[in-house]
Amino acid sequence: MSPEEFRELGKQVVDWIADYRAGIESYPVRSPVEPGWVRDRLPAHPPERGTGFEQVLGDLDEVLLPGITHWQHPAFFAYFPSGASGPAVLGDLLSSGLGVQGMLWATSPACTELEALAVDWLAELLGLPPHFRTDAAGGGIIQDSASGAALVACLAALHRASGGRVAAEGITGRYAMYVSEHTHASLARAARISGIGEDNVRVIGTDPRTRGLDPQELDRAIAADAAAGVVPALVCASIGTTSTTAVDPVRQVGEVCRERGVWLHVDAAYAGVAAVCPELRWISDGVAECADSYCTDPHKWLLTNFDCSVLWVADRGPLVQALSSTPEYLRNPASESGAVIDYRDWQVPLGRRFRALKLWSVLRWYGAEGLREHIRSGVELAREFAGEVAADDRFELLEEPVFGLVCFRPRYPDLDPAAADRRVLDRLEALNSAGNAYLTHTEVDGRVQVRMAIGAAGTERRHVHATWDAIRAAFFG
Amino acid sequence: MSPEEFRELGKQVVDWIADYRAGIESYPVRSPVEPGWVRDRLPAHPPERGTGFEQVLGDLDEVLLPGITHWQHPAFFAYFPSGASGPAVLGDLLSSGLGVQGMLWATSPACTELEALAVDWLAELLGLPPHFRTDAAGGGIIQDSASGAALVACLAALHRASGGRVAAEGITGRYAMYVSEHTHASLARAARISGIGEDNVRVIGTDPRTRGLDPQELDRAIAADAAAGVVPALVCASIGTTSTTAVDPVRQVGEVCRERGVWLHVDAAYAGVAAVCPELRWISDGVAECADSYCTDPHKWLLTNFDCSVLWVADRGPLVQALSSTPEYLRNPASESGAVIDYRDWQVPLGRRFRALKLWSVLRWYGAEGLREHIRSGVELAREFAGEVAADDRFELLEEPVFGLVCFRPRYPDLDPAAADRRVLDRLEALNSAGNAYLTHTEVDGRVQVRMAIGAAGTERRHVHATWDAIRAAFFG
């Protein structure tokens, strides 16, 4: 495809996306197709001869769109939002167009330097401590996901806990990780992947009121492991759990970690970006003093398309030592000089895209003001919605929302708990099948809760109101 | 950014990329900047108020471009090519524009089904065995990189070797992995990350002529480990090593693996895609009968922009069992039915982009014919270049190229080996600094070799000829 063909077809694709975004409300939010529907409508075998790009756009319109769940739909309230704003999409397009590899500083210096600066900017916007900056002892990096971030944090923690021995010797003793029942599943997965094993993940109890991890029980569990010869490797505190956006008491948890010499990873994947608003910055209390690593995802609530999860470490040493190895074909003068960051030593893959461009575009386009406005709009709509739920006594609000997520359930007083939960799930499925909105569920204290996650880029008050009408009709229609 | 603003700015970005690609030969291939050059020219602090997108394009023109090493430049001969063809860039743009998450089938069915079909198409194009297909017992998936693919293969292998125990118990005994000195560093890294440890990576000797892994020595090493109570977990055979594109004897290695019950991972990251040409399909000999997992990267030599590394497994069971865990907030009827693939169980991250769109665009646009033509052009130019090198007795050709990589070195008969190697590196650095071409080096049998990797989308005969002139001038000017 020549540059001139690209110019012409590229504009068609831009038009296609602009039309898609402008008309997105005409689609059912959740795809209605059955398994196999999409595949069955596409050719079983690859073409011998190439075809024009109109064929790709044809596949898209006729076969793929019905199989798409529209995450950018303003009535998408499932999981967490996955912001793909215009400037982010354009930043990503520039990255694809340049087509550079940023595995080493030397393989495209701008890719590394813009990333380091963009994550430093973000640290400043979120009020994170100066030692997290890439121009200090720590540093930030864009990872593919909070799962990837949790894994590398775990590897750095294992490196430190083993006195630098695991990289060479492997796991030769028992190591433990500490989480709560509300911690994201990616932590237990990091324990599996890193060879710690899921049996060595201690699930610490929580305060029944706040669902926050109990620091006293954590302290006892760490002491018991240490006494039994199990090496405590990593504690995870969450700011905004996936189920209900609960916030662990980071400072108290962190004090236990410092006392016991255990790595503290803070998983603020969803909620961390909210600290762009000064009134929400309390969520980071204790991070500056206690966190060894900290992760938040601009690709959730900060208008940046997936993947863009930012991990910061207080000290880059253990991370780089855990992951670095240099075959001859990657040696170069800049790396040997020690004057540059080689981000391949901070992540699982070797190669890397120029993801900083999309974060940069978002920070430039919206500025601090625009980002705060976006977060505040989500919080405000969530509070209003929670107010409606609380005012309707057929529903039970789990708690006042702090961020953009509202958890609630319809009361079915005539049914026993199991039957009531089944009905909630059935009615939720019917609501989602109707296509006007999409919500998911979770389980809290053994009971099903409906999750309404507000924060998609296009969501306005009218979408929340219309969905509240649809919810009442679905659960009590 | 409204859809109409996106429409207008998107076209500006498309024009920017088309102009960049059309004028790419005017840039020095390798960026000449010193560490800190880019960062020093950008604002130290984030903006309080947003700015127009022209600011991002301004940064790009004035500050970022000088810091870019142009991987899409037709005289980029460093590392391996990183194809970012027009249709791939447009497929990626569609993926960003749709902004969907494909972690589960249910979160956007088309994302999973198109990926399954695209990797099945690719398996057919490469002549890979039917049991690798997603509609059979195995299956393929797009991973971020061959490193990510090697890691999940290693986890699946550990799962199988431990009788399914490592996920829960962690690494409780010693496991070993087998590679050659030419195997990509990502395998040793997978051993570190998974808790096997780099000391348990056995480096098996190679045939000095072919640089292929020695099956007899492999067999002895596995037997010795098993006798010593070390569990042999994974053998890696390479098709096209990073240094010199050597090909291991996959069939003989695989027979040892089958005999000994050890997982065979085949790393064909760079060269595997060459099997799209029937005359090169011999490279896959033994894969059908012996490989438990197989990886090749369309993002290297197959015109697809990073990241797009395809991993296939012969049996998806161990992979999914090694990685699957389901918290309540991810439960859904489609997953419970078992009728669908949930790709998050096949990879390290939870979230995933709609990367199939770019591979799909490439397969549609070029067809089998176009892809073969691209590979053949690279092979032909490499052979011609190797012929020139062989015909000039001031140079020594390492060997006849099979793919697109030519390794060679200038002879400096008056210098001792160390001094000669230093001069090669110095002259290579000068050549790269001049900016007309970019080549990297490696070390083979203790001596420096220059690597000329041909295969970028825009490379024509004239670029190779001009670079040969520049090489002669640089090394003997």
Short mmCIF file of N, CA and C in Angstrom, two decimals, chain A residues 376-391 397 400-401 403 406 454 460-462 464-465 468:
data_model
loop_
_atom_site.label_atom_id
_atom_site.label_comp_id
_atom_site.label_asym_id
_atom_site.label_seq_id
_atom_site.Cartn_x
_atom_site.Cartn_y
_atom_site.Cartn_z
N ARG A 376 -14.80 14.06 37.83
CA ARG A 376 -15.88 14.63 38.65
C ARG A 376 -17.25 14.33 38.06
N SER A 377 -17.35 14.35 36.77
CA SER A 377 -18.64 14.04 36.14
C SER A 377 -19.05 12.61 36.48
N GLY A 378 -18.10 11.68 36.44
CA GLY A 378 -18.42 10.29 36.78
C GLY A 378 -18.84 10.14 38.24
N VAL A 379 -18.12 10.82 39.10
CA VAL A 379 -18.44 10.72 40.53
C VAL A 379 -19.82 11.32 40.80
N GLU A 380 -20.08 12.45 40.18
CA GLU A 380 -21.36 13.13 40.41
C GLU A 380 -22.53 12.29 39.90
N LEU A 381 -22.39 11.73 38.70
CA LEU A 381 -23.47 10.90 38.15
C LEU A 381 -23.67 9.65 39.02
N ALA A 382 -22.57 9.11 39.53
CA ALA A 382 -22.69 7.92 40.39
C ALA A 382 -23.43 8.28 41.68
N ARG A 383 -23.14 9.44 42.24
CA ARG A 383 -23.84 9.84 43.48
C ARG A 383 -25.32 10.08 43.24
N GLU A 384 -25.60 10.71 42.13
CA GLU A 384 -27.02 10.94 41.80
C GLU A 384 -27.75 9.62 41.62
N PHE A 385 -27.11 8.72 40.90
CA PHE A 385 -27.74 7.42 40.66
C PHE A 385 -27.93 6.68 41.98
N ALA A 386 -26.91 6.72 42.82
CA ALA A 386 -27.02 6.05 44.12
C ALA A 386 -28.16 6.66 44.94
N GLY A 387 -28.35 7.97 44.81
CA GLY A 387 -29.44 8.64 45.51
C GLY A 387 -30.80 8.11 45.06
N GLU A 388 -30.93 7.89 43.76
CA GLU A 388 -32.18 7.35 43.22
C GLU A 388 -32.42 5.94 43.76
N VAL A 389 -31.36 5.15 43.76
CA VAL A 389 -31.49 3.77 44.24
C VAL A 389 -31.90 3.77 45.71
N ALA A 390 -31.22 4.62 46.49
CA ALA A 390 -31.48 4.66 47.93
C ALA A 390 -32.90 5.13 48.22
N ALA A 391 -33.43 5.96 47.33
CA ALA A 391 -34.76 6.53 47.55
C ALA A 391 -35.87 5.57 47.16
N LEU A 397 -29.08 -0.23 48.40
CA LEU A 397 -27.79 0.30 47.96
C LEU A 397 -26.71 -0.30 48.84
N GLU A 400 -22.67 4.21 49.80
CA GLU A 400 -22.49 5.45 49.04
C GLU A 400 -21.25 5.30 48.15
N PRO A 401 -21.34 5.63 46.89
CA PRO A 401 -20.16 5.49 46.04
C PRO A 401 -19.12 6.58 46.32
N PHE A 403 -16.35 6.59 44.04
CA PHE A 403 -15.85 6.83 42.68
C PHE A 403 -17.04 6.77 41.70
N VAL A 406 -21.45 2.09 41.34
CA VAL A 406 -22.54 1.95 42.31
C VAL A 406 -22.94 0.47 42.35
N ILE A 454 -20.04 3.89 36.12
CA ILE A 454 -20.23 5.09 35.31
C ILE A 454 -18.86 5.72 35.04
N GLU A 460 -23.69 10.74 29.65
CA GLU A 460 -24.30 11.96 30.20
C GLU A 460 -25.42 11.56 31.16
N ARG A 461 -25.96 12.58 31.83
CA ARG A 461 -27.03 12.36 32.80
C ARG A 461 -28.19 11.57 32.18
N ARG A 462 -28.54 11.92 30.94
CA ARG A 462 -29.70 11.27 30.31
C ARG A 462 -29.50 9.75 30.15
N VAL A 464 -27.79 7.85 32.19
CA VAL A 464 -27.94 7.25 33.52
C VAL A 464 -29.43 7.20 33.90
N HIS A 465 -30.13 8.27 33.61
CA HIS A 465 -31.57 8.29 33.90
C HIS A 465 -32.33 7.21 33.14
N TRP A 468 -31.64 3.89 34.61
CA TRP A 468 -32.36 3.69 35.89
C TRP A 468 -33.82 3.28 35.60
#
